[in-house]
CSV table of C-alpha atoms in Angstrom, one decimal:
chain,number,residue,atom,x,y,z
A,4,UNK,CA,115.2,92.4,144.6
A,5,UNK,CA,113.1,93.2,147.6
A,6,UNK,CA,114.3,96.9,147.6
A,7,UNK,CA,113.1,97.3,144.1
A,8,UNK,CA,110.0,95.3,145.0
A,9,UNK,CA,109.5,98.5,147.8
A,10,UNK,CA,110.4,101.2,145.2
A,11,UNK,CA,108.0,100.2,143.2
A,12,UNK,CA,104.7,99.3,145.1
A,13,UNK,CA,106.1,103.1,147.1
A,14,UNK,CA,105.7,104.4,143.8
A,15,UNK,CA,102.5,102.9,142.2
A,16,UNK,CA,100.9,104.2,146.0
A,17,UNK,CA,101.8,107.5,145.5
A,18,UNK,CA,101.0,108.1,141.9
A,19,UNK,CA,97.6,106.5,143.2
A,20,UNK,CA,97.3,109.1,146.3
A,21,UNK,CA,98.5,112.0,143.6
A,22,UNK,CA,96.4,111.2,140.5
A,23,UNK,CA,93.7,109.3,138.8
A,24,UNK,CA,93.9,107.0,136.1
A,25,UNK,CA,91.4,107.2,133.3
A,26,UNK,CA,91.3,104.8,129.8
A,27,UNK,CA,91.6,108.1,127.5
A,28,UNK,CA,93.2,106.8,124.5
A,29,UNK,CA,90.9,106.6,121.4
A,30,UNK,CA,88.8,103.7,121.0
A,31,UNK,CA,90.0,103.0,117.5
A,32,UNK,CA,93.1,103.8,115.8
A,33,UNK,CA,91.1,104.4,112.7
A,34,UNK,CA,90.1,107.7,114.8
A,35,UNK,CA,92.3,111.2,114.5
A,36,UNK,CA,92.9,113.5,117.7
A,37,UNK,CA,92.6,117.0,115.9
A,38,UNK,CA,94.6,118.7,119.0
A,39,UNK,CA,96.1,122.1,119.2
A,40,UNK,CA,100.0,121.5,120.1
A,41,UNK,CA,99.7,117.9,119.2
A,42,UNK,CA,101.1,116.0,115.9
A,43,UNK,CA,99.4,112.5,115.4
A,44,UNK,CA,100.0,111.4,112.2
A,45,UNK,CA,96.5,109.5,111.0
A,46,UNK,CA,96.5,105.7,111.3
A,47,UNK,CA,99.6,105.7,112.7
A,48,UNK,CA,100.1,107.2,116.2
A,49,UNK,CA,97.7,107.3,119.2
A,50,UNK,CA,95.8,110.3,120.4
A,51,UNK,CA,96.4,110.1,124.4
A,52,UNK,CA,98.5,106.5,126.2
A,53,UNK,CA,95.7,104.3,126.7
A,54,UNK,CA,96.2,105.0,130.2
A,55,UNK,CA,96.3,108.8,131.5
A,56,UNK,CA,97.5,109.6,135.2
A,57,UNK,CA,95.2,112.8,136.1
A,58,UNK,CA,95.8,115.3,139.4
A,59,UNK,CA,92.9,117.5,139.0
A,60,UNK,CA,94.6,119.9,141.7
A,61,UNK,CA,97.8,120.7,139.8
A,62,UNK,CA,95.9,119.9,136.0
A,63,UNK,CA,98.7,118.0,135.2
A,64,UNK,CA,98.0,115.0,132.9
A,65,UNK,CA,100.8,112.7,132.1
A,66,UNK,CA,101.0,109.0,130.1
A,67,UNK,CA,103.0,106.1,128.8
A,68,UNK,CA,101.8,104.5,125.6
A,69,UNK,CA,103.1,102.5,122.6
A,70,UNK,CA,103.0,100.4,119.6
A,71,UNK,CA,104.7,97.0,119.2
A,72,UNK,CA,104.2,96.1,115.3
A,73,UNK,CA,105.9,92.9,113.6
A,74,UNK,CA,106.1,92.8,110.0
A,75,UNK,CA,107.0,89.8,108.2
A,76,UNK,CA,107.1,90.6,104.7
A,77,UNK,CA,108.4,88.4,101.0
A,78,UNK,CA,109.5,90.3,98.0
A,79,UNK,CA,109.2,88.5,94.4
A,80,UNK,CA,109.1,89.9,91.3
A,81,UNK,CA,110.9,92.5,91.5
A,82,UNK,CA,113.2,94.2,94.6
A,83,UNK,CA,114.0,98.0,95.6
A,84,UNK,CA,117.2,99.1,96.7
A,85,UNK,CA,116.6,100.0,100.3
A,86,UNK,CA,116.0,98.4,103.2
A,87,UNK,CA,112.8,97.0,104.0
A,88,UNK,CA,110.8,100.3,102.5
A,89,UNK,CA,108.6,99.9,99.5
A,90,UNK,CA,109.5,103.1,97.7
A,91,UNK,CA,108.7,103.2,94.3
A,92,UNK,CA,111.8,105.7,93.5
A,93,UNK,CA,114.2,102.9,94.5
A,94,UNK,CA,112.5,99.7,92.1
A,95,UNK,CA,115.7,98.1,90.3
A,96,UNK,CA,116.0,98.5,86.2
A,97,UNK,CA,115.5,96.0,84.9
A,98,UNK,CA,113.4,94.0,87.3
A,99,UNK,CA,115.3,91.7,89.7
A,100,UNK,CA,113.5,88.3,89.8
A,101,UNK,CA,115.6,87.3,93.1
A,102,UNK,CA,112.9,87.0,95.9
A,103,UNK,CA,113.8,88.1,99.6
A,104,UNK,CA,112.3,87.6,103.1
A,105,UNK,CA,112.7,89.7,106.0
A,106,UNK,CA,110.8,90.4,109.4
A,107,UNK,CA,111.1,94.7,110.5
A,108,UNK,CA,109.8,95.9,113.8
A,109,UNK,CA,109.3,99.2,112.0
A,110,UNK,CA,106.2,101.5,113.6
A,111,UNK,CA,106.9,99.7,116.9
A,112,UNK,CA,107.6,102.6,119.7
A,113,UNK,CA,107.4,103.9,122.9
A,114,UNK,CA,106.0,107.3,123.8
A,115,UNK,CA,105.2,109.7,126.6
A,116,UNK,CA,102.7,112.9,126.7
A,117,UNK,CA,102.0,115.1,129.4
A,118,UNK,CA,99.3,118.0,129.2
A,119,UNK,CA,99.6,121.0,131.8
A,120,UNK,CA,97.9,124.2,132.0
A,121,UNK,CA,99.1,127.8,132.9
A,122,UNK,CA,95.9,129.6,133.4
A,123,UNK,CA,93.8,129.6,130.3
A,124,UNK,CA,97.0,128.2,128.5
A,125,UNK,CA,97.7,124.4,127.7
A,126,UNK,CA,101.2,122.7,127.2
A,127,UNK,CA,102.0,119.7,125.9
A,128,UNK,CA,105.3,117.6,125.6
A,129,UNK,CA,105.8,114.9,123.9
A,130,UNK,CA,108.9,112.3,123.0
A,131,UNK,CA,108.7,109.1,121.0
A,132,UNK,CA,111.2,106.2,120.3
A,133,UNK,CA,111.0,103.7,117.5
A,134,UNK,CA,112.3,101.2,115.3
A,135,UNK,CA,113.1,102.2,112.2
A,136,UNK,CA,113.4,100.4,108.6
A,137,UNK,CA,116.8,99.4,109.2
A,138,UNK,CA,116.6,98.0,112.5
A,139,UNK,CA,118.0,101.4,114.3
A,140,UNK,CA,115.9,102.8,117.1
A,141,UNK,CA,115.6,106.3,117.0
A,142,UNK,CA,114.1,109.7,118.2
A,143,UNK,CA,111.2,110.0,116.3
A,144,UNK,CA,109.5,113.0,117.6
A,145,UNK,CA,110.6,115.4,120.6
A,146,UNK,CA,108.4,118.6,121.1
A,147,UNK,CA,107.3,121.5,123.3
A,148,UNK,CA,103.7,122.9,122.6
A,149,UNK,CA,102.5,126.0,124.1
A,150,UNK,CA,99.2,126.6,122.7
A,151,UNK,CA,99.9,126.8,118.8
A,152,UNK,CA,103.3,127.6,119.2
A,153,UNK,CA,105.2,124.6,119.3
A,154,UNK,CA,109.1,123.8,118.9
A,155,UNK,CA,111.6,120.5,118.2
A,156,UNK,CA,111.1,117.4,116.4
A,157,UNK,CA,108.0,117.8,114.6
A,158,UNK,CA,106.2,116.5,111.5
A,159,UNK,CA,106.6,119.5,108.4
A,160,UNK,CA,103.7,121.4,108.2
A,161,UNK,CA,104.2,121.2,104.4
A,162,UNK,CA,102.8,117.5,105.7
A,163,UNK,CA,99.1,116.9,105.6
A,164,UNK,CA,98.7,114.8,109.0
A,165,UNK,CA,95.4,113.4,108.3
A,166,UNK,CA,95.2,112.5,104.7
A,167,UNK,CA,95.5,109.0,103.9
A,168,UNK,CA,94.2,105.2,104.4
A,169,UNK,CA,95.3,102.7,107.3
A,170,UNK,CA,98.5,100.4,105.8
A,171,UNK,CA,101.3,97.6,107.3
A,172,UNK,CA,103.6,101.0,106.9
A,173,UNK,CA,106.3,99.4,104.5
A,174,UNK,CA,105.0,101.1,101.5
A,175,UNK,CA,103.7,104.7,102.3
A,176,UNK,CA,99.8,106.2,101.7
A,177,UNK,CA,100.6,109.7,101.9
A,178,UNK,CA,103.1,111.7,99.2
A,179,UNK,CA,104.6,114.2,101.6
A,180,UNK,CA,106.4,113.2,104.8
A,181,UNK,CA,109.0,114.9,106.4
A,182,UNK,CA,109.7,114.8,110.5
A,183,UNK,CA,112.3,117.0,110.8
A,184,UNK,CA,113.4,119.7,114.0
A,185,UNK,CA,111.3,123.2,113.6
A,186,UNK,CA,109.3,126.1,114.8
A,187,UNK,CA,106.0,126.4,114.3
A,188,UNK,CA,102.6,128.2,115.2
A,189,UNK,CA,98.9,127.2,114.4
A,190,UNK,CA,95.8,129.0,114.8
A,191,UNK,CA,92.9,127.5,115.1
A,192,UNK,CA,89.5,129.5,114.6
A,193,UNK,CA,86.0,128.3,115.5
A,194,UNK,CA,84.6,127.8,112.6
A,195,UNK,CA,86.8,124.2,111.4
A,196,UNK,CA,89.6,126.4,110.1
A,197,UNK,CA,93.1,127.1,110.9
A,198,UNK,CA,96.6,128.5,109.9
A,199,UNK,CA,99.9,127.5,110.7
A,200,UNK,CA,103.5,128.3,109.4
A,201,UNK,CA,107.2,127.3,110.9
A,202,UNK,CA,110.6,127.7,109.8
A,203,UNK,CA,111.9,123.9,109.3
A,204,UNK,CA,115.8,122.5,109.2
A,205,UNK,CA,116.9,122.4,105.7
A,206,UNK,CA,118.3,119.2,104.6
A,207,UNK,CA,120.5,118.7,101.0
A,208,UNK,CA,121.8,115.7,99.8
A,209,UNK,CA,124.5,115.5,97.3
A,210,UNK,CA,126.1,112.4,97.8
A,211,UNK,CA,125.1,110.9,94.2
A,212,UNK,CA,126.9,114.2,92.5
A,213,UNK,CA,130.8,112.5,94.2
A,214,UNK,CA,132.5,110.9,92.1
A,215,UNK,CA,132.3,107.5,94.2
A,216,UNK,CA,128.7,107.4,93.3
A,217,UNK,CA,128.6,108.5,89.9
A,218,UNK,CA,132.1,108.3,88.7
A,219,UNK,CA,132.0,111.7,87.1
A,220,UNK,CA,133.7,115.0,88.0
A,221,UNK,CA,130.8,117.7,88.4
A,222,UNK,CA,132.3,119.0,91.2
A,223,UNK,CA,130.0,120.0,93.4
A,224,UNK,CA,129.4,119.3,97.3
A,225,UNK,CA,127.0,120.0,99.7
A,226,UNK,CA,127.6,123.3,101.9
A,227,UNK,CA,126.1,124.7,105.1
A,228,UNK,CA,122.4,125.7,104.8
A,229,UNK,CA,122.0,129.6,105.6
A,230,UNK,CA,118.3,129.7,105.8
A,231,UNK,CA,115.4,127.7,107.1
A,232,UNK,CA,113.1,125.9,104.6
A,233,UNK,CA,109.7,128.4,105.3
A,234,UNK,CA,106.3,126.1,105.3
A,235,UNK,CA,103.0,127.2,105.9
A,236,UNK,CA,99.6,125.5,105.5
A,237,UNK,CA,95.8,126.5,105.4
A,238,UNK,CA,93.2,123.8,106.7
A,239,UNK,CA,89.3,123.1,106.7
A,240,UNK,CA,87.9,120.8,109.1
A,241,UNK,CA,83.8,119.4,108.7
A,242,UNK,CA,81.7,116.7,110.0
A,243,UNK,CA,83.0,114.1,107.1
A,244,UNK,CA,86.6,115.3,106.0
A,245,UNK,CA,88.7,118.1,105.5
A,246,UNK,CA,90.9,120.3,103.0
A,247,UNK,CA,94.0,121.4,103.0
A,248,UNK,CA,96.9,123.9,101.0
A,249,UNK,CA,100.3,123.8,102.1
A,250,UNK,CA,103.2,125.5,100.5
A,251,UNK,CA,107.0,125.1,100.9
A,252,UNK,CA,110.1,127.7,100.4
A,253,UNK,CA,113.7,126.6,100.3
A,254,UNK,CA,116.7,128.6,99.6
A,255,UNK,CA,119.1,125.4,98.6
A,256,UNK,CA,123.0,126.4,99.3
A,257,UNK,CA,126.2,124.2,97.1
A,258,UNK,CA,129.5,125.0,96.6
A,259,UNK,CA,131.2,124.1,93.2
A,260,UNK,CA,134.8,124.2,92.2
A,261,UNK,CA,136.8,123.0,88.4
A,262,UNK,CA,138.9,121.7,91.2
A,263,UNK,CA,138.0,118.7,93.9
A,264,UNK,CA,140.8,118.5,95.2
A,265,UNK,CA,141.7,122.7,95.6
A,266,UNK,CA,141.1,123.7,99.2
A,267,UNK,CA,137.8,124.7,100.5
A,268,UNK,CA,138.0,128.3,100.7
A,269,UNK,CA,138.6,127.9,96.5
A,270,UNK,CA,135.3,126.6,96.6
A,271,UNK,CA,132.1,129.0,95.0
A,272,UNK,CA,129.1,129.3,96.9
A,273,UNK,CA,126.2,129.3,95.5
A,274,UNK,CA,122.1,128.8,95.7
A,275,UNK,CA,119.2,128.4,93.9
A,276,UNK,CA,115.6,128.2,95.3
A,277,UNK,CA,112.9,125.6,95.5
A,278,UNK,CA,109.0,125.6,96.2
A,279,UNK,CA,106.3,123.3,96.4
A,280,UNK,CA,102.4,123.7,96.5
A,281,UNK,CA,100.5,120.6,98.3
A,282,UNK,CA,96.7,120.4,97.7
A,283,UNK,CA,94.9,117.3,100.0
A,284,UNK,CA,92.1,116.1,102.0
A,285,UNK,CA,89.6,113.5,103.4
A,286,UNK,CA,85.9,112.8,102.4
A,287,UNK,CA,83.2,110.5,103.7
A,288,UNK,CA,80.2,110.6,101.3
A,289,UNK,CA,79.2,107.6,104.3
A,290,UNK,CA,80.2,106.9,107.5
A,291,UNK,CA,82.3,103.9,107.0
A,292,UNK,CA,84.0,105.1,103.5
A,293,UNK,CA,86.9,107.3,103.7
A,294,UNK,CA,88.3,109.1,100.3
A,295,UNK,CA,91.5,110.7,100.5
A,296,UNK,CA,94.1,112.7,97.7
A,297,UNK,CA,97.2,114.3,97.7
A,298,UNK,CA,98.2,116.9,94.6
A,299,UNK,CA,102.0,118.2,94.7
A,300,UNK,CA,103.9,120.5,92.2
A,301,UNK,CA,107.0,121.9,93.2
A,302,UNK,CA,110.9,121.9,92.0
A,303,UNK,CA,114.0,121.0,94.8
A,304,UNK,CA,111.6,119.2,97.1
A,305,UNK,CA,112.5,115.9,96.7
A,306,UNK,CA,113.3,115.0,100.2
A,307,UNK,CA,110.0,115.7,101.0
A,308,UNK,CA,108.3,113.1,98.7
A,309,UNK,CA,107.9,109.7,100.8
A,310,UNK,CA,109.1,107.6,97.6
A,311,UNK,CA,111.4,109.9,95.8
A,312,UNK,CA,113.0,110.8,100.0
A,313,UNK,CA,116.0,107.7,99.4
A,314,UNK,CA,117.1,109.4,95.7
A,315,UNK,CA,119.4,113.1,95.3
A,316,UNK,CA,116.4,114.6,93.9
A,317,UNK,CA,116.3,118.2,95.2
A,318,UNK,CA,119.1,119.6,92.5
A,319,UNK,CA,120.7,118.6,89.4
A,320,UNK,CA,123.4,119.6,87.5
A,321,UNK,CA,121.7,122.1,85.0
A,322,UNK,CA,124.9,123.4,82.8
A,323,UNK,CA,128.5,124.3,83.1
A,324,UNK,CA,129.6,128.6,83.3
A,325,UNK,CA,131.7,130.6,81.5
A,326,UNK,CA,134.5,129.5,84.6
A,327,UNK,CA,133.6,125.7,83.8
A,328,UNK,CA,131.7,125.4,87.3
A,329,UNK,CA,128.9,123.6,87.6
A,330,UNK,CA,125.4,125.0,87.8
A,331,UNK,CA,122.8,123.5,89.6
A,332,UNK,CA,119.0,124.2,89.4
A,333,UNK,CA,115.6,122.7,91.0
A,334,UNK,CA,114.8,119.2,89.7
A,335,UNK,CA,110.4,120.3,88.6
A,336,UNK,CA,108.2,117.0,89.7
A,337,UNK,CA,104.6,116.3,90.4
A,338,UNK,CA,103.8,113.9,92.6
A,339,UNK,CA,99.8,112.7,93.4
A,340,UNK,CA,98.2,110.3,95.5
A,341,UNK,CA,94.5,108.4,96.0
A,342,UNK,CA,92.9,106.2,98.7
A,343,UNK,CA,89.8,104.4,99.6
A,344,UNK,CA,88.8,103.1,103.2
A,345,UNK,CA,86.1,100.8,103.8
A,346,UNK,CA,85.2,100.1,107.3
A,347,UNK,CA,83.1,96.6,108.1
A,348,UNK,CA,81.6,98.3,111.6
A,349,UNK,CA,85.1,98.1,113.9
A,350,UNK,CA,86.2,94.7,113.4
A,351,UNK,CA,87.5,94.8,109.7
A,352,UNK,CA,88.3,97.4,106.7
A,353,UNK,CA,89.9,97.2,103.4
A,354,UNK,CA,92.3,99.9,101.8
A,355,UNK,CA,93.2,100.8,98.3
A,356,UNK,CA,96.3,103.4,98.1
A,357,UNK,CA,98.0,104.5,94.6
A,358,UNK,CA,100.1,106.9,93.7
A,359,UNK,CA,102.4,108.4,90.9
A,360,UNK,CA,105.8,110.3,91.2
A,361,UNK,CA,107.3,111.9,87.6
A,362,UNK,CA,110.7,114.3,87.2
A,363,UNK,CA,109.0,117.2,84.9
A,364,UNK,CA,113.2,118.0,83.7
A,365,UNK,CA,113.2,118.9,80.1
A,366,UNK,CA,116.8,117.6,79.5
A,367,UNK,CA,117.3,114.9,81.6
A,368,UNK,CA,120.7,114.2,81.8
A,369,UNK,CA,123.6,112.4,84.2
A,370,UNK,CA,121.9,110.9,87.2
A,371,UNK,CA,118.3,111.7,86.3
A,372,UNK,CA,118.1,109.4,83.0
A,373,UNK,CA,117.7,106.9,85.3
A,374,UNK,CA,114.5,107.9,86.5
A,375,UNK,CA,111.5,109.4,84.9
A,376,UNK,CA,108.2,108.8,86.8
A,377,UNK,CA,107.2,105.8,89.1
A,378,UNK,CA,103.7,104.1,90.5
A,379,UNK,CA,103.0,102.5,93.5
A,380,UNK,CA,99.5,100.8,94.1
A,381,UNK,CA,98.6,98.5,97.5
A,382,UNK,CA,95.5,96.5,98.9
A,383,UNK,CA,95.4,95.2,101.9
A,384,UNK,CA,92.8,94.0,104.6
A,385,UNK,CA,92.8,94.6,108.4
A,386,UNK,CA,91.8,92.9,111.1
A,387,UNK,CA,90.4,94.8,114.5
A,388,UNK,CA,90.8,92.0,117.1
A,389,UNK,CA,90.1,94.6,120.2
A,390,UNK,CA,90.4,98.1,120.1
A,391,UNK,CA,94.2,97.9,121.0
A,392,UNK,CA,94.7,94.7,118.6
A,393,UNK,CA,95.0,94.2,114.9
A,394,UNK,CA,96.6,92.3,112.4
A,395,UNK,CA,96.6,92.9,108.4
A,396,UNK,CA,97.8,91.6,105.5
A,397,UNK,CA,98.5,93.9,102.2
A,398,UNK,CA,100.0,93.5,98.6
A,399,UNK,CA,102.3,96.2,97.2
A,400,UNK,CA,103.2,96.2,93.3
A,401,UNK,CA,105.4,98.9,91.9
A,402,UNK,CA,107.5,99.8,88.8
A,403,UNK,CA,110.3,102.8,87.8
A,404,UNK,CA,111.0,104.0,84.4
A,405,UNK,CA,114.1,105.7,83.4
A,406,UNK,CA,114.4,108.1,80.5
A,407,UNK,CA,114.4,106.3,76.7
A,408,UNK,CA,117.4,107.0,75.2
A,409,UNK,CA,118.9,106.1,71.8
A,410,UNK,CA,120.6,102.4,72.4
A,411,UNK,CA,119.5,102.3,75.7
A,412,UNK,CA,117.4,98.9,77.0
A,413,UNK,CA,116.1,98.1,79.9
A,414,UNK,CA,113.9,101.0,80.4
A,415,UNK,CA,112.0,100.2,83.7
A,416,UNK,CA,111.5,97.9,86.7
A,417,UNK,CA,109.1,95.9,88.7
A,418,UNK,CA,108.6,95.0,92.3
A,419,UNK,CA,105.6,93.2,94.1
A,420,UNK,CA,105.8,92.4,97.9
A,421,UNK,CA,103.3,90.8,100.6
A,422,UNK,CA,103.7,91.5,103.9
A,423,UNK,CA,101.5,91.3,107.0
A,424,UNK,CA,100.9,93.1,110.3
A,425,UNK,CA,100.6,92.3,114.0
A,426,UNK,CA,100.2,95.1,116.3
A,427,UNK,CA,99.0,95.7,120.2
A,428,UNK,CA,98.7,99.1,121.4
A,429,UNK,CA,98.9,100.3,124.9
């Protein structure tokens, strides 16, 4: 005990002969750190640790920061399938009336940035751990930023980082979101605009085509992606918001066979492509009103949709070839999203967050008949105890439609939730 007593007043003496320590973080998390090399996703994440060591002789900046965030929440009404996430894709047909409680420590983490400088050139690395809606703890983000180029474990710059309203984080206010490993570069010019586009791991999902899941033979299977998913993204920055286009290239690789059970070199290979265009931003017609909207259109970009990420939505099984094999092709959706943000000076706001997810597939068939389009809306009121501390309660309500069909009944679910907030930053 006493030698660990000695290592660490050795080591709070020298960290105070090497460096200063300055209160850096953001006074409000409300506020975004628009950062070249840096990923904060808005009302979410800190800019800086609240607490920065500084050596002004090496320009070495390095902190320790993090969230903890409980999150009691009750379900009535109405459930989803998964977890502790309010995603509107995963609402039960019909409606389950069972209620459910359940406490998550999801959005609580741990994270540590440094900031260097080589010449004229800044660096930045940053790594964060955090719980996770199933009660794992995870690597959330782990990156290397040189400049604008910047490389690992990353937010997808087909994600708009600052679009959307503050929320308890069980039910999510923005329609893209995607942290994935990838390679990117920004450029940011003086004027408020910049440019940015990275080659992204490809993910494909297609679990629900097995015959566990769906109890038919399509016989198809997932096989090893040959090509980054390409994103790029064009952004506007003024005084009281911003704009932003992304778009979104993926070459998606299956294999299919008339076979399951032939070997897999008797396997096919195929791909098909898929695309997606995301138009979104922020406005403040006043100081303490924020606006925000998210527009997608795109086909085999499921995964990327926050409430449609839990569902096999990037493909579907289109038709069957001349060989019998199975065809798959990009499931089309649109996907949009609106907010409102009103701030009572720094102690309180109030949010209002909906948003709308429909499957544009002119034959529905197999799997998708059970979904067509979904809503989420939720309002919820925050707290500001200190500029580290705030609690929040909010109300989520939700329901899923499946595609009418002839004899079919029960053609869409419900699900309403409360759930509350306490957080302390540091």
């Amino acid at each position: 005990m006493k030698k660990n007593i000695l290592i660490g007043l050795f080591v709070s003496f020298a960290l105070s002969a090497l460096a200063e320590v300055r209160d850096t973080m953001n006074v409000n998390i409300r506020e975004y750190n628009n950062e070249l090399g840096f990923y904060q996703k808005a009302n979410r994440d800190q800019g800086d640790p609240r607490f920065m060591f500084y050596d002004d002789k090496s320009r070495i900046e390095f902190g320790v920061g993090g969230t903890v965030r409980v999150t009691p929440y009750v379900s009535f009404m109405g459930e989803t399938l998964f977890d502790a996430a309010f995603l509107s894709g995963t609402i039960e047909i019909p409606t389950d009336e069972a209620s459910s409680f359940g406490t998550v420590l999801s959005g609580s983490e741990v994270h540590f940035k440094a900031r260097s400088f080589l010449g004229k050139h800044k660096i930045i690395a940053f790594v964060q751990l955090g719980g996770r809606m199933d009660g794992s703890v995870g690597l959330n983000q782990a990156y290397l930023s040189f400049d604008g180029l910047s490389a690992g474990i990353i937010p997808s710059f087909f994600m708009d980082l600052e679009v959307g309203a503050m929320t308890v984080g069980l039910c999510p206010d923005v329609q893209v979101e995607q942290v994935h490993p990838l390679i990117g570069y920004t450029y940011a010019f003086q004027n408020g605009v910049s440019l940015g586009a990275s080659l992204e791991h490809p993910t494909l999902d297609l679990s629900d085509f097995s015959f566990v899941k769906s109890g038919k033979n399509y016989g198809v299977d997932r096989e090893y992606q040959s090509s980054p998913d390409i994103a790029a993204r064009a952004k506007y920055r003024w005084s009281h918001g911003h704009i932003q286009l992304s778009g979104i290239f993926r070459n998606l690789v299956y294999s299919t066979s008339d076979d399951p059970d032939a070997p897999a070199e008797d396997w096919v290979t195929r791909s098909c492509y898929g695309y997606g265009v995301s138009l979104s931003g922020n406005l403040r017609p006043i100081d303490d009103l924020k606006l925000s909207f998210q527009a997608v259109y795109g086909a085999g970009i499921g995964s990327y949709i926050s409430h449609l990420s839990a569902n096999s939505f990037d493909l579907r099984a289109a038709s069957k070839d001349k060989d019998g094999l199975t065809v798959m092709a990009p499931v089309p959706l649109v996907a949009g999203m609106l907010s409102a943000q009103y701030d009572f000076g720094k102690k309180f706001s109030v949010s209002l967050v909906g948003e709308y997810n429909r499957l544009l597939t002119a034959r529905q068939g197999g799997l998708l008949e059970n979904f067509r389009d979904s809503f989420a809306v939720l309002g919820n009121f925050f707290w500001n105890i200190t500029d580290y501390a705030y609690i929040g309660v909010e109300y989520n309500f939700g329901m899923r439609f499946r595609v009418p069909r002839f004899g079919t009944s029960h053609l869409y679910g419900m699900a309403s939730r409360m759930s509350a907030v306490m957080a302390y930053c540091f």
